[in-house]
Short mmCIF file of C-alpha atoms and ligand atoms in Angstrom, two decimals:
data_model
loop_
_atom_site.label_atom_id
_atom_site.label_comp_id
_atom_site.label_asym_id
_atom_site.label_seq_id
_atom_site.Cartn_x
_atom_site.Cartn_y
_atom_site.Cartn_z
CA UNK A 813 125.70 103.30 81.58
CA UNK A 814 122.40 101.58 81.89
CA UNK A 815 122.55 98.42 84.05
CA UNK A 816 121.31 95.03 83.02
CA UNK A 817 117.59 94.48 83.64
CA UNK A 818 117.14 92.42 86.73
CA UNK A 819 113.33 91.95 86.97
CA UNK A 820 110.22 92.81 85.12
CA UNK A 821 106.71 91.42 84.96
CA UNK A 822 106.06 92.40 81.31
CA UNK A 823 105.32 88.87 80.25
CA UNK A 824 102.39 88.72 82.66
CA UNK A 825 100.41 91.52 81.07
CA UNK A 826 97.85 89.21 79.43
CA UNK A 827 96.67 87.69 82.71
CA UNK A 828 96.18 88.78 86.28
CA UNK A 829 99.18 88.86 88.51
CA UNK A 830 98.87 86.17 91.22
CA UNK A 831 99.68 87.89 94.51
CA UNK A 832 100.44 86.45 97.97
CA UNK A 833 100.39 88.82 101.00
CA UNK A 834 102.40 88.10 104.09
CA UNK A 835 101.22 90.14 107.13
CA UNK A 836 101.76 89.95 110.89
CA UNK A 837 99.29 92.34 112.16
CA UNK A 838 96.06 94.34 111.57
CA UNK A 839 96.32 93.99 107.74
CA UNK A 840 94.96 97.43 106.87
CA UNK A 841 97.24 97.41 103.85
CA UNK A 842 95.95 93.92 102.85
CA UNK A 843 92.40 95.39 103.15
CA UNK A 844 93.33 98.28 100.83
CA UNK A 845 94.51 95.70 98.33
CA UNK A 846 91.39 93.61 98.74
CA UNK A 847 89.09 96.68 98.29
CA UNK A 848 90.90 97.88 95.22
CA UNK A 849 90.74 94.40 93.77
CA UNK A 850 86.94 94.31 94.39
CA UNK A 851 86.14 97.76 93.01
CA UNK A 852 87.48 97.51 89.50
CA UNK A 853 88.56 95.03 86.87
CA UNK A 854 91.84 94.56 88.72
CA UNK A 855 95.05 93.60 87.13
CA UNK A 856 96.01 91.51 90.15
CA UNK A 857 94.40 88.81 92.29
CA UNK A 858 95.33 88.11 95.87
CA UNK A 859 95.23 84.24 95.98
CA UNK A 860 96.76 83.60 99.43
CA UNK A 861 97.53 85.36 102.65
CA UNK A 862 99.99 84.04 105.08
CA UNK A 863 100.61 85.23 108.61
CA UNK A 864 103.29 84.35 111.18
CA UNK A 865 101.13 85.48 114.15
CA UNK A 866 98.30 83.48 115.72
CA UNK A 867 94.91 85.12 115.35
CA UNK A 868 96.24 88.08 113.23
CA UNK A 869 93.45 90.32 112.09
CA UNK A 870 94.83 89.97 108.53
CA UNK A 871 93.70 86.32 108.59
CA UNK A 872 90.16 87.43 109.32
CA UNK A 873 90.23 90.02 106.59
CA UNK A 874 91.35 87.46 104.04
CA UNK A 875 88.73 84.97 104.99
CA UNK A 876 86.03 87.57 104.84
CA UNK A 877 87.10 88.26 101.24
CA UNK A 878 87.08 84.56 100.45
CA UNK A 879 90.85 84.37 100.08
CA UNK A 880 92.79 81.32 101.15
CA UNK A 881 94.67 82.21 104.44
CA UNK A 882 97.03 80.28 106.62
CA UNK A 883 98.82 80.73 109.98
CA UNK A 884 102.39 79.50 109.66
CA UNK A 885 103.96 80.00 113.12
CA UNK A 886 107.77 80.21 113.07
CA UNK A 887 108.26 78.75 116.56
CA UNK A 888 106.65 75.60 115.51
CA UNK A 889 109.57 74.82 113.18
CA UNK A 890 113.06 73.70 114.20
CA UNK A 891 114.86 76.27 112.01
CA UNK A 892 114.14 79.44 110.02
CA UNK A 893 114.86 77.49 106.90
CA UNK A 894 112.26 74.90 107.79
CA UNK A 895 109.74 77.65 108.45
CA UNK A 896 110.43 79.36 105.13
CA UNK A 897 110.35 76.09 103.20
CA UNK A 898 106.87 75.66 104.56
CA UNK A 899 105.93 79.09 103.33
CA UNK A 900 107.38 78.15 99.95
CA UNK A 901 105.05 75.21 99.72
CA UNK A 902 102.06 77.53 99.99
CA UNK A 903 103.52 80.07 97.56
CA UNK A 904 104.44 77.44 94.98
CA UNK A 905 101.11 75.64 95.31
CA UNK A 906 99.34 78.84 94.58
CA UNK A 907 101.49 79.70 91.59
CA UNK A 908 102.55 83.09 93.08
CA UNK A 909 104.00 85.78 90.82
CA UNK A 910 104.47 88.45 93.46
CA UNK A 911 104.93 88.30 97.18
CA UNK A 912 103.86 91.41 99.07
CA UNK A 913 105.23 91.99 102.59
CA UNK A 914 102.50 94.20 104.15
CA UNK A 915 103.38 94.56 107.78
CA UNK A 916 105.30 91.29 107.84
CA UNK A 917 107.42 91.87 110.92
CA UNK A 918 110.18 89.44 110.25
CA UNK A 919 113.51 89.47 108.41
CA UNK A 920 113.30 87.46 105.24
CA UNK A 921 115.88 84.66 105.23
CA UNK A 922 117.87 83.23 102.30
CA UNK A 923 115.41 80.51 101.60
CA UNK A 924 112.48 82.78 100.81
CA UNK A 925 114.72 85.39 99.29
CA UNK A 926 116.46 83.02 96.88
CA UNK A 927 113.11 81.70 95.60
CA UNK A 928 111.43 85.23 95.23
CA UNK A 929 114.08 87.89 94.81
CA UNK A 930 112.98 90.35 92.20
CA UNK A 931 109.36 89.16 92.83
CA UNK A 932 108.96 90.20 96.47
CA UNK A 933 108.17 93.72 97.60
CA UNK A 934 107.99 95.35 101.06
CA UNK A 935 106.14 98.38 102.54
CA UNK A 936 108.05 100.51 104.94
CA UNK A 937 106.71 103.51 106.88
CA UNK A 938 109.49 106.01 106.07
CA UNK A 939 111.15 107.69 103.07
CA UNK A 940 113.97 105.17 102.74
CA UNK A 941 116.89 105.12 103.11
CA UNK A 942 116.05 107.21 106.18
CA UNK A 943 114.69 105.38 109.30
CA UNK A 944 115.26 101.76 108.38
CA UNK A 945 114.11 99.08 110.83
CA UNK A 946 111.45 99.17 113.60
CA UNK A 947 109.71 102.27 114.92
CA UNK A 948 110.30 104.30 111.81
CA UNK A 949 107.71 106.87 112.80
CA UNK A 950 109.30 107.32 116.26
CA UNK A 951 112.73 107.69 114.58
CA UNK A 952 111.27 110.39 112.30
CA UNK A 953 109.81 112.37 115.19
CA UNK A 954 113.05 112.09 117.18
CA UNK A 955 115.05 113.27 114.22
CA UNK A 956 112.87 116.26 113.83
CA UNK A 957 112.33 115.87 110.17
CA UNK A 958 109.58 117.82 108.50
CA UNK A 959 108.88 115.28 105.81
CA UNK A 960 108.64 111.49 106.15
CA UNK A 961 106.29 109.03 104.41
CA UNK A 962 106.30 105.52 103.06
CA UNK A 963 108.28 103.36 100.58
CA UNK A 964 107.63 100.32 98.51
CA UNK A 965 110.83 98.49 97.60
CA UNK A 966 112.04 95.13 96.27
CA UNK A 967 113.30 92.94 99.04
CA UNK A 968 116.98 92.15 99.19
CA UNK A 969 119.25 90.62 101.83
CA UNK A 970 119.40 93.84 103.93
CA UNK A 971 116.91 95.36 106.32
CA UNK A 972 114.77 97.80 104.24
CA UNK A 973 117.63 98.35 101.80
CA UNK A 974 116.23 96.98 98.42
CA UNK A 975 115.74 98.98 95.26
CA UNK A 976 112.97 101.57 95.67
CA UNK A 977 109.83 101.28 93.53
CA UNK A 978 107.64 104.08 94.84
CA UNK A 979 107.50 106.62 97.69
CA UNK A 980 104.89 109.00 99.06
CA UNK A 981 105.69 111.89 101.31
CA UNK A 982 103.81 113.03 104.50
CA UNK A 983 104.38 116.35 106.35
CA UNK A 984 105.39 116.06 109.97
CA UNK A 985 103.65 118.62 112.19
CA UNK A 986 105.27 119.84 115.39
CA UNK A 987 102.32 118.51 117.32
CA UNK A 988 102.51 115.04 115.73
CA UNK A 989 103.27 112.12 117.97
CA UNK A 990 104.03 108.58 117.00
CA UNK A 991 100.32 107.47 116.81
CA UNK A 992 99.16 110.52 114.71
CA UNK A 993 102.09 110.14 112.34
CA UNK A 994 101.43 106.44 111.96
CA UNK A 995 97.86 107.30 111.04
CA UNK A 996 98.91 109.89 108.50
CA UNK A 997 101.43 107.62 106.85
CA UNK A 998 98.95 104.82 106.66
CA UNK A 999 96.47 106.90 104.54
CA UNK A 1000 99.36 107.20 102.07
CA UNK A 1001 100.41 103.60 102.35
CA UNK A 1002 97.03 102.32 101.40
CA UNK A 1003 97.16 104.24 98.08
CA UNK A 1004 100.89 103.57 97.44
CA UNK A 1005 100.55 99.77 97.92
CA UNK A 1006 97.62 99.49 95.53
CA UNK A 1007 99.27 101.65 92.87
CA UNK A 1008 102.61 99.68 93.14
CA UNK A 1009 100.99 96.30 92.78
CA UNK A 1010 98.92 97.57 89.83
CA UNK A 1011 101.99 99.03 88.12
CA UNK A 1012 103.84 95.73 88.64
CA UNK A 1013 100.77 93.86 87.27
CA UNK A 1014 100.69 96.04 84.21
CA UNK A 1015 104.34 95.34 83.51
CA UNK A 1016 105.34 98.91 84.07
CA UNK A 1017 108.02 98.27 86.78
CA UNK A 1018 111.41 97.35 85.58
CA UNK A 1019 114.39 96.93 87.94
CA UNK A 1020 117.95 97.80 86.75
CA UNK A 1021 120.29 97.11 89.68
CA UNK A 1022 119.60 99.66 92.35
CA UNK A 1023 117.30 101.74 90.17
CA UNK A 1024 113.78 101.00 89.14
CA UNK A 1025 112.02 102.40 86.08
CA UNK A 1026 108.30 102.99 86.02
CA UNK A 1027 106.93 103.15 82.54
CA UNK A 1028 104.04 105.52 82.25
CA UNK A 1029 102.83 104.84 78.71
C1 GRF B 333 102.57 99.47 107.99
O1 GRF B 333 102.71 100.67 108.58
C2 GRF B 333 103.82 99.09 107.26
O2 GRF B 333 104.51 100.26 106.72
C3 GRF B 333 104.67 98.45 108.29
O3 GRF B 333 103.78 97.77 109.07
C4 GRF B 333 102.50 98.33 109.09
C5 GRF B 333 101.40 97.41 108.80
O4 GRF B 333 100.15 97.91 108.91
N1 GRF B 333 105.69 97.66 107.63
P1 GRF B 333 98.91 97.02 108.51
O5 GRF B 333 99.12 95.57 109.26
O6 GRF B 333 98.80 96.77 107.07
O7 GRF B 333 97.70 97.73 109.04
#
């Protein structure tokens, strides 16, 4: 039996999806989203970038693209709830439809999750549910798998456990190490993240419990 629809963005199809990107590091996936947004008449608009790390490269990328960007450093807040409340002020002030976690190396707490569940996606460098958590590429090499890849999923209360939206596979060569595999996966990530955000912006992504339908016409 088909489950009740949990989330869809269908009602947004007549305007650009307002996107926030949360990133902790180099922000190459943020850059892919920025580049795709600039190239075509994009269906989404990145309106704010937030980072939890001082001097993250992601911040520089956002500023170069003229996007509002802020450092919100967790250790400057008394509690995780205080930190996430602060993030929510930025997200709410920018009228965010979708939060994209692109290399955001922090577990989302209940404050952020309650406000954006069903409207928050994460990018993970493995074919989930394999290799959850950190060092996914190292886990894949140690397990000896011949295929790994990347996954975009809705964020839920678990670690990399939310409903899967899209995946892309990458072959693991015997000679691959963590660094080469990371590079191969990133090539796919940059395409997958853009296509997932576009599909969401076009109202083609509909979540039914654990399962997500992608409507291709
Ligand atoms: C990506 O590999 C993503 O899968 C993981 O963190 C990395 C972020 O890379 N969650 P970047 O900061 O977008 O370059």
